[in-house]
mmCIF file of C-alpha atoms in Angstrom:
data_model
loop_
_atom_site.group_PDB
_atom_site.id
_atom_site.type_symbol
_atom_site.label_atom_id
_atom_site.label_comp_id
_atom_site.label_asym_id
_atom_site.label_seq_id
_atom_site.Cartn_x
_atom_site.Cartn_y
_atom_site.Cartn_z
ATOM 1 C CA MET A 20 0.000 0.000 0.000
ATOM 2 C CA VAL A 21 1.204 3.547 -0.737
ATOM 3 C CA LYS A 22 2.466 5.057 2.489
ATOM 4 C CA LEU A 23 1.218 8.455 3.576
ATOM 5 C CA PRO A 24 2.560 11.025 3.777
ATOM 6 C CA ASN A 25 4.559 10.806 0.569
ATOM 7 C CA ALA A 26 6.137 13.362 -1.767
ATOM 8 C CA VAL A 27 2.893 13.965 -3.675
ATOM 9 C CA THR A 28 0.606 14.397 -0.659
ATOM 10 C CA LYS A 29 3.199 16.506 1.205
ATOM 11 C CA THR A 30 3.664 18.880 -1.736
ATOM 12 C CA LEU A 31 -0.061 19.228 -2.309
ATOM 13 C CA GLY A 32 -0.656 19.760 1.411
ATOM 14 C CA ALA A 33 1.975 22.484 1.600
ATOM 15 C CA LYS A 34 0.370 24.264 -1.361
ATOM 16 C CA LEU A 35 -3.051 24.010 0.255
ATOM 17 C CA ARG A 36 -1.684 25.467 3.511
ATOM 18 C CA SER A 37 0.002 28.284 1.590
ATOM 19 C CA TYR A 38 -3.218 29.249 -0.197
ATOM 20 C CA ARG A 39 -5.221 28.970 3.037
ATOM 21 C CA GLU A 40 -2.805 31.308 4.812
ATOM 22 C CA LEU A 41 -2.804 33.680 1.833
ATOM 23 C CA ALA A 42 -6.607 33.799 2.119
ATOM 24 C CA GLN A 43 -6.137 34.552 5.841
ATOM 25 C CA LYS A 44 -8.352 31.653 6.863
ATOM 26 C CA SER A 45 -7.866 29.346 9.806
ATOM 27 C CA GLN A 46 -8.160 25.603 9.330
ATOM 28 C CA GLU A 47 -11.438 25.834 11.218
ATOM 29 C CA GLN A 48 -12.818 28.533 8.895
ATOM 30 C CA LEU A 49 -11.801 26.681 5.737
ATOM 31 C CA ALA A 50 -13.301 23.471 7.108
ATOM 32 C CA HIS A 51 -16.552 25.277 7.884
ATOM 33 C CA ASP A 52 -16.662 26.909 4.444
ATOM 34 C CA ALA A 53 -15.927 23.601 2.665
ATOM 35 C CA GLU A 54 -18.208 21.565 4.949
ATOM 36 C CA VAL A 55 -15.484 19.172 6.094
ATOM 37 C CA GLU A 56 -14.054 18.403 9.521
ATOM 38 C CA ARG A 57 -11.252 20.669 10.759
ATOM 39 C CA SER A 58 -9.057 17.639 11.424
ATOM 40 C CA ARG A 59 -9.388 16.747 7.720
ATOM 41 C CA ILE A 60 -7.822 20.096 6.752
ATOM 42 C CA SER A 61 -4.912 19.390 9.100
ATOM 43 C CA LYS A 62 -4.445 15.887 7.695
ATOM 44 C CA LEU A 63 -4.567 17.233 4.127
ATOM 45 C CA GLU A 64 -2.011 19.950 4.851
ATOM 46 C CA ASN A 65 0.339 17.427 6.458
ATOM 47 C CA GLY A 66 -0.056 14.905 3.627
ATOM 48 C CA HIS A 67 -1.617 12.222 5.817
ATOM 49 C CA ILE A 68 -4.670 11.607 3.610
ATOM 50 C CA ASN A 69 -5.292 11.302 -0.103
ATOM 51 C CA PRO A 70 -8.162 13.689 -0.883
ATOM 52 C CA SER A 71 -10.679 13.135 -3.646
ATOM 53 C CA LEU A 72 -10.721 15.436 -6.624
ATOM 54 C CA LEU A 73 -14.154 16.690 -5.546
ATOM 55 C CA THR A 74 -12.847 17.602 -2.076
ATOM 56 C CA LEU A 75 -9.951 19.488 -3.646
ATOM 57 C CA ALA A 76 -12.323 21.282 -6.041
ATOM 58 C CA THR A 77 -14.488 22.365 -3.080
ATOM 59 C CA LEU A 78 -11.464 23.596 -1.123
ATOM 60 C CA CYS A 79 -10.258 25.521 -4.180
ATOM 61 C CA HIS A 80 -13.663 27.152 -4.520
ATOM 62 C CA CYS A 81 -13.570 28.211 -0.856
ATOM 63 C CA LEU A 82 -10.070 29.644 -1.337
ATOM 64 C CA SER A 83 -11.008 31.403 -4.609
ATOM 65 C CA ILE A 84 -8.369 29.509 -6.562
ATOM 66 C CA THR A 85 -8.461 26.930 -9.354
ATOM 67 C CA LEU A 86 -7.340 23.328 -9.336
ATOM 68 C CA GLU A 87 -4.677 24.387 -11.831
ATOM 69 C CA GLN A 88 -3.281 26.858 -9.295
ATOM 70 C CA LEU A 89 -3.321 24.264 -6.524
ATOM 71 C CA PHE A 90 -1.432 21.711 -8.640
ATOM 72 C CA GLU A 91 1.022 24.213 -10.141
ATOM 73 C CA GLY A 92 4.521 23.032 -9.300
ATOM 74 C CA VAL A 93 3.414 19.588 -8.129
ATOM 75 C CA THR A 94 5.807 17.518 -10.216
ATOM 76 C CA ASP A 95 6.180 14.278 -8.241
ATOM 77 C CA THR A 96 4.577 11.166 -9.679
ATOM 78 C CA LEU A 97 4.081 7.603 -8.436
ATOM 79 C CA PRO A 98 4.784 4.538 -10.604
ATOM 80 C CA PRO A 99 2.147 1.823 -10.958
ATOM 81 C CA ALA A 100 2.653 -1.427 -9.040
ATOM 82 C CA SER A 101 3.789 -3.198 -12.224
ATOM 83 C CA GLN A 102 6.729 -0.763 -12.392
ATOM 84 C CA GLY A 103 7.821 -1.070 -8.776
ATOM 85 C CA GLY A 104 5.283 1.227 -7.140
ATOM 86 C CA ALA A 105 3.124 0.296 -4.189
ATOM 87 C CA LEU A 106 -0.507 -0.715 -4.519
ATOM 88 C CA ARG A 107 -2.843 2.209 -3.847
ATOM 89 C CA ARG A 108 -5.544 -0.024 -2.331
ATOM 90 C CA ARG A 109 -5.948 -3.670 -1.310
ATOM 91 C CA ASN A 110 -8.262 -4.651 -4.192
ATOM 92 C CA GLN A 111 -6.312 -2.832 -6.891
ATOM 93 C CA ALA A 112 -5.877 -4.558 -10.255
ATOM 94 C CA HIS A 113 -2.263 -4.879 -11.326
ATOM 95 C CA ALA A 114 -0.158 -6.442 -14.068
ATOM 96 C CA GLU A 115 -0.085 -9.954 -12.553
ATOM 97 C CA LYS A 116 -3.865 -10.166 -12.906
ATOM 98 C CA SER A 117 -5.628 -10.522 -16.231
ATOM 99 C CA PRO A 118 -7.963 -7.650 -17.034
ATOM 100 C CA ALA A 119 -11.657 -8.395 -16.687
ATOM 101 C CA PRO A 120 -13.289 -9.120 -20.046
ATOM 102 C CA SER A 121 -15.148 -6.134 -21.400
ATOM 103 C CA LYS A 122 -18.781 -6.442 -22.361
ATOM 104 C CA VAL A 123 -19.381 -5.584 -25.966
ATOM 105 C CA VAL A 124 -22.941 -4.986 -27.029
ATOM 106 C CA GLY A 125 -23.520 -6.359 -30.496
ATOM 107 C CA ALA A 126 -25.784 -5.026 -33.240
ATOM 108 C CA ASP A 127 -28.275 -7.876 -32.605
ATOM 109 C CA HIS A 128 -28.699 -6.758 -29.003
ATOM 110 C CA ARG A 129 -29.328 -3.148 -30.071
ATOM 111 C CA ALA A 130 -31.870 -4.273 -32.628
ATOM 112 C CA LYS A 131 -33.812 -6.213 -30.009
ATOM 113 C CA ARG A 132 -33.831 -3.227 -27.643
ATOM 114 C CA THR A 133 -35.224 -0.843 -30.243
ATOM 115 C CA LYS A 134 -38.158 -3.214 -30.961
ATOM 116 C CA ALA A 135 -39.121 -3.504 -27.303
#
C-alpha cells in the first residue's frame, strides 16, 4: 500500500496550507466553508490523507483559486505497481492479474432493444 505522507501528498498539502494562509483563513474557517471536519484540513495539509478530486475542487472554490493553481509546481509522480510502485488499495488490479473481459454490445442486441 502507498504510504502516507509521501512526496505527492506533502507537496499538495503544503500548497493548500500556503493558499489557506494567503486567504487569511484558519483551518477551522476553511473546514466550515468547505463543509469538512477541521481535522481533515490538518491531515490534508500534512499529507496524511489522499483527498478526492471533488474535495480538492471544493477547497479551491472556498479559497477562490483553481485546481490548476493548486497543482502548479506539483511535479512528483508515483509509478504503478507493475513498475515497482506500491498498490494504492488492497483490491487494486495490477499487471499480474488478467484484465476483466469487457462487455461488448452487439448489433443484434441493439436491434432487439429498439423493438421492445
